[in-house]
Coordinates of N, CA and C in Angstrom, one line a residue:
X1 N -60.2 -147.9 18.6 CA -60.5 -149.0 17.8 C -60.3 -148.6 16.3
X2 N -59.5 -149.3 15.6 CA -59.2 -149.0 14.3 C -60.3 -149.2 13.3
X3 N -60.5 -148.4 12.4 CA -61.6 -148.6 11.4 C -61.2 -149.6 10.4
X4 N -62.2 -150.4 10.0 CA -61.9 -151.4 8.9 C -61.9 -150.7 7.6
X5 N -61.1 -151.2 6.8 CA -61.1 -150.8 5.4 C -62.2 -151.5 4.6
X6 N -62.6 -150.9 3.5 CA -63.6 -151.6 2.7 C -63.3 -153.0 2.4
X7 N -62.0 -153.2 2.1 CA -61.5 -154.6 1.7 C -61.7 -155.5 2.9
X8 N -61.3 -155.1 4.1 CA -61.4 -155.9 5.3 C -62.9 -156.2 5.6
X9 N -63.7 -155.1 5.5 CA -65.1 -155.3 5.7 C -65.7 -156.3 4.8
X10 N -65.5 -156.2 3.5 CA -66.0 -157.1 2.5 C -65.5 -158.5 2.8
X11 N -64.2 -158.6 3.2 CA -63.6 -159.9 3.5 C -64.3 -160.5 4.7
X12 N -64.6 -159.7 5.7 CA -65.3 -160.2 6.9 C -66.7 -160.7 6.5
X13 N -67.4 -159.9 5.7 CA -68.8 -160.3 5.2 C -68.7 -161.6 4.4
X14 N -67.8 -161.6 3.5 CA -67.6 -162.9 2.7 C -67.3 -164.1 3.6
X15 N -66.5 -163.9 4.6 CA -66.2 -165.0 5.5 C -67.4 -165.5 6.3
X16 N -68.2 -164.4 6.7 CA -69.4 -164.8 7.4 C -70.5 -165.5 6.5
X17 N -70.5 -165.0 5.3 CA -71.5 -165.6 4.3 C -71.1 -167.1 4.0
X18 N -69.8 -167.3 4.0 CA -69.3 -168.7 3.8 C -69.6 -169.6 5.0
X19 N -69.5 -169.0 6.2 CA -69.9 -169.8 7.4 C -71.4 -170.1 7.4
X20 N -72.2 -169.1 7.0 CA -73.7 -169.3 6.9 C -74.0 -170.3 5.9
X21 N -73.3 -170.2 4.7 CA -73.5 -171.2 3.7 C -73.2 -172.7 4.2
X22 N -72.1 -172.8 5.0 CA -71.8 -174.1 5.5 C -72.9 -174.6 6.5
X23 N -73.4 -173.7 7.3 CA -74.5 -174.0 8.2 C -75.7 -174.4 7.4
X24 N -76.0 -173.7 6.4 CA -77.2 -174.0 5.6 C -77.0 -175.4 4.9
X25 N -75.9 -175.7 4.4 CA -75.6 -177.0 3.8 C -75.7 -178.1 4.9
X26 N -75.2 -177.9 6.1 CA -75.3 -178.9 7.1 C -76.8 -179.1 7.5
X27 N -77.5 -178.0 7.6 CA -79.0 -178.2 7.9 C -79.7 -178.9 6.8
X28 N -79.4 -178.6 5.5 CA -80.0 -179.3 4.4 C -79.7 -180.8 4.4
X29 N -78.4 -181.1 4.7 CA -78.0 -182.5 4.7 C -78.8 -183.2 5.9
X30 N -78.9 -182.6 7.0 CA -79.7 -183.2 8.1 C -81.1 -183.4 7.7
X31 N -81.8 -182.4 7.1 CA -83.2 -182.5 6.7 C -83.3 -183.6 5.7
X32 N -82.4 -183.7 4.7 CA -82.4 -184.8 3.7 C -82.3 -186.2 4.4
X33 N -81.4 -186.3 5.4 CA -81.3 -187.5 6.2 C -82.6 -187.9 6.9
X34 N -83.2 -186.9 7.5 CA -84.4 -187.2 8.2 C -85.5 -187.6 7.2
X35 N -85.6 -186.9 6.1 CA -86.5 -187.2 5.1 C -86.4 -188.7 4.6
X36 N -85.2 -189.1 4.4 CA -84.9 -190.5 4.0 C -85.4 -191.5 5.0
X37 N -85.1 -191.1 6.3 CA -85.5 -192.0 7.4 C -87.0 -192.1 7.5
X38 N -87.7 -190.9 7.3 CA -89.1 -190.9 7.4 C -89.7 -191.7 6.2
X39 N -89.1 -191.7 5.1 CA -89.5 -192.5 3.9 C -89.4 -193.9 4.2
X40 N -88.3 -194.3 4.9 CA -88.2 -195.7 5.3 C -89.2 -196.1 6.3
X41 N -89.6 -195.2 7.2 CA -90.6 -195.5 8.2 C -91.9 -195.7 7.5
X42 N -92.2 -194.8 6.6 CA -93.5 -194.9 5.8 C -93.6 -196.3 5.1
X43 N -92.5 -196.7 4.5 CA -92.4 -198.0 3.8 C -92.7 -199.1 4.7
X44 N -92.1 -199.1 5.9 CA -92.3 -200.1 6.9 C -93.7 -200.1 7.4
X45 N -94.3 -198.9 7.6 CA -95.7 -198.8 8.0 C -96.7 -199.4 7.0
X46 N -96.4 -199.1 5.7 CA -97.2 -199.7 4.6 C -97.1 -201.2 4.6
X47 N -95.9 -201.7 4.8 CA -95.8 -203.2 4.8 C -96.5 -203.8 6.0
X48 N -96.4 -203.1 7.2 CA -97.1 -203.5 8.4 C -98.6 -203.5 8.2
X49 N -99.2 -202.4 7.6 CA -100.6 -202.3 7.3 C -101.0 -203.5 6.3
X50 N -100.2 -203.8 5.3 CA -100.5 -204.9 4.4 C -100.5 -206.2 5.2
X51 N -99.6 -206.4 6.1 CA -99.6 -207.6 6.9 C -100.8 -207.7 7.8
X52 N -101.2 -206.6 8.4 CA -102.4 -206.6 9.2 C -103.6 -207.0 8.4
X53 N -103.7 -206.5 7.2 CA -104.9 -206.8 6.3 C -104.8 -208.3 6.0
X54 N -103.7 -208.8 5.7 CA -103.6 -210.3 5.4 C -104.0 -211.1 6.6
X55 N -103.6 -210.7 7.8 CA -104.0 -211.4 9.1 C -105.5 -211.3 9.2
X56 N -106.1 -210.2 9.0 CA -107.5 -210.0 9.1 C -108.2 -210.9 8.1
X57 N -107.7 -211.0 6.9 CA -108.3 -211.9 5.9 C -108.3 -213.3 6.3
X58 N -107.1 -213.7 6.8 CA -107.0 -215.1 7.3 C -107.9 -215.4 8.5
X59 N -108.1 -214.4 9.4 CA -109.0 -214.6 10.5 C -110.4 -214.8 10.0
X60 N -110.8 -214.0 9.0 CA -112.2 -214.1 8.4 C -112.3 -215.5 7.8
X61 N -111.3 -216.0 7.0 CA -111.4 -217.3 6.4 C -111.5 -218.4 7.5
X62 N -110.7 -218.3 8.5 CA -110.7 -219.3 9.6 C -112.1 -219.3 10.3
X63 N -112.7 -218.1 10.5 CA -114.0 -218.0 11.1 C -115.0 -218.7 10.2
X64 N -114.9 -218.5 8.9 CA -115.8 -219.1 8.0 C -115.7 -220.6 8.0
X65 N -114.4 -221.1 8.1 CA -114.2 -222.5 8.2 C -114.7 -223.1 9.5
X66 N -114.5 -222.4 10.6 CA -115.0 -222.9 11.9 C -116.5 -223.0 11.8
X67 N -117.2 -221.9 11.3 CA -118.6 -221.9 11.2 C -119.1 -223.1 10.3
X68 N -118.4 -223.4 9.2 CA -118.8 -224.5 8.4 C -118.6 -225.8 9.2
X69 N -117.6 -226.0 9.9 CA -117.4 -227.2 10.7 C -118.5 -227.3 11.8
X70 N -118.8 -226.2 12.4 CA -119.9 -226.2 13.4 C -121.2 -226.6 12.9
X71 N -121.5 -226.1 11.7 CA -122.8 -226.5 11.0 C -122.8 -228.0 10.7
X72 N -121.7 -228.5 10.2 CA -121.6 -229.9 9.9 C -121.7 -230.7 11.2
X73 N -121.1 -230.3 12.3 CA -121.2 -231.1 13.5 C -122.7 -231.0 14.0
X74 N -123.3 -229.9 13.9 CA -124.7 -229.8 14.4 C -125.6 -230.7 13.5
X75 N -125.4 -230.7 12.2 CA -126.1 -231.6 11.3 C -125.9 -233.1 11.7
X76 N -124.6 -233.4 12.0 CA -124.3 -234.7 12.4 C -125.0 -235.1 13.7
X77 N -125.0 -234.2 14.6 CA -125.6 -234.5 15.9 C -127.1 -234.7 15.7
X78 N -127.7 -233.9 14.8 CA -129.2 -234.0 14.5 C -129.4 -235.3 13.9
X79 N -128.6 -235.8 13.0 CA -128.7 -237.0 12.3 C -128.7 -238.2 13.3
X80 N -127.8 -238.1 14.3 CA -127.6 -239.2 15.3 C -128.9 -239.2 16.1
X81 N -129.4 -238.1 16.5 CA -130.7 -238.0 17.3 C -131.8 -238.6 16.5
X82 N -131.9 -238.3 15.2 CA -132.9 -238.8 14.4 C -132.8 -240.4 14.3
X83 N -131.6 -240.9 14.1 CA -131.4 -242.3 14.0 C -131.8 -243.0 15.3
X84 N -131.5 -242.3 16.5 CA -131.9 -242.9 17.7 C -133.4 -243.0 17.9
X85 N -134.1 -242.0 17.3 CA -135.6 -241.9 17.4 C -136.2 -243.0 16.5
X86 N -135.5 -243.2 15.4 CA -136.1 -244.2 14.4 C -135.9 -245.6 14.9
X87 N -134.8 -245.9 15.5 CA -134.6 -247.3 16.0 C -135.6 -247.7 16.8

């Protein structure tokens, strides 16, 4: 096996360093892409959480409205019974 000269050795090391650099760049690009996608997912989750809170608020308001209607109906029924007793 022939021995490598210093120049060949350094050239081989430099070539390998370039390959490693390209791999690191590819990994960095992939991590950046994943990070962007995770950011998008976080944004969508935040919007979803906001929507859930809005739905909960509407449900509370509807419950309050239903309770108000029920009280009115009970008062109305009581008034009718009172009127029947007075007649």
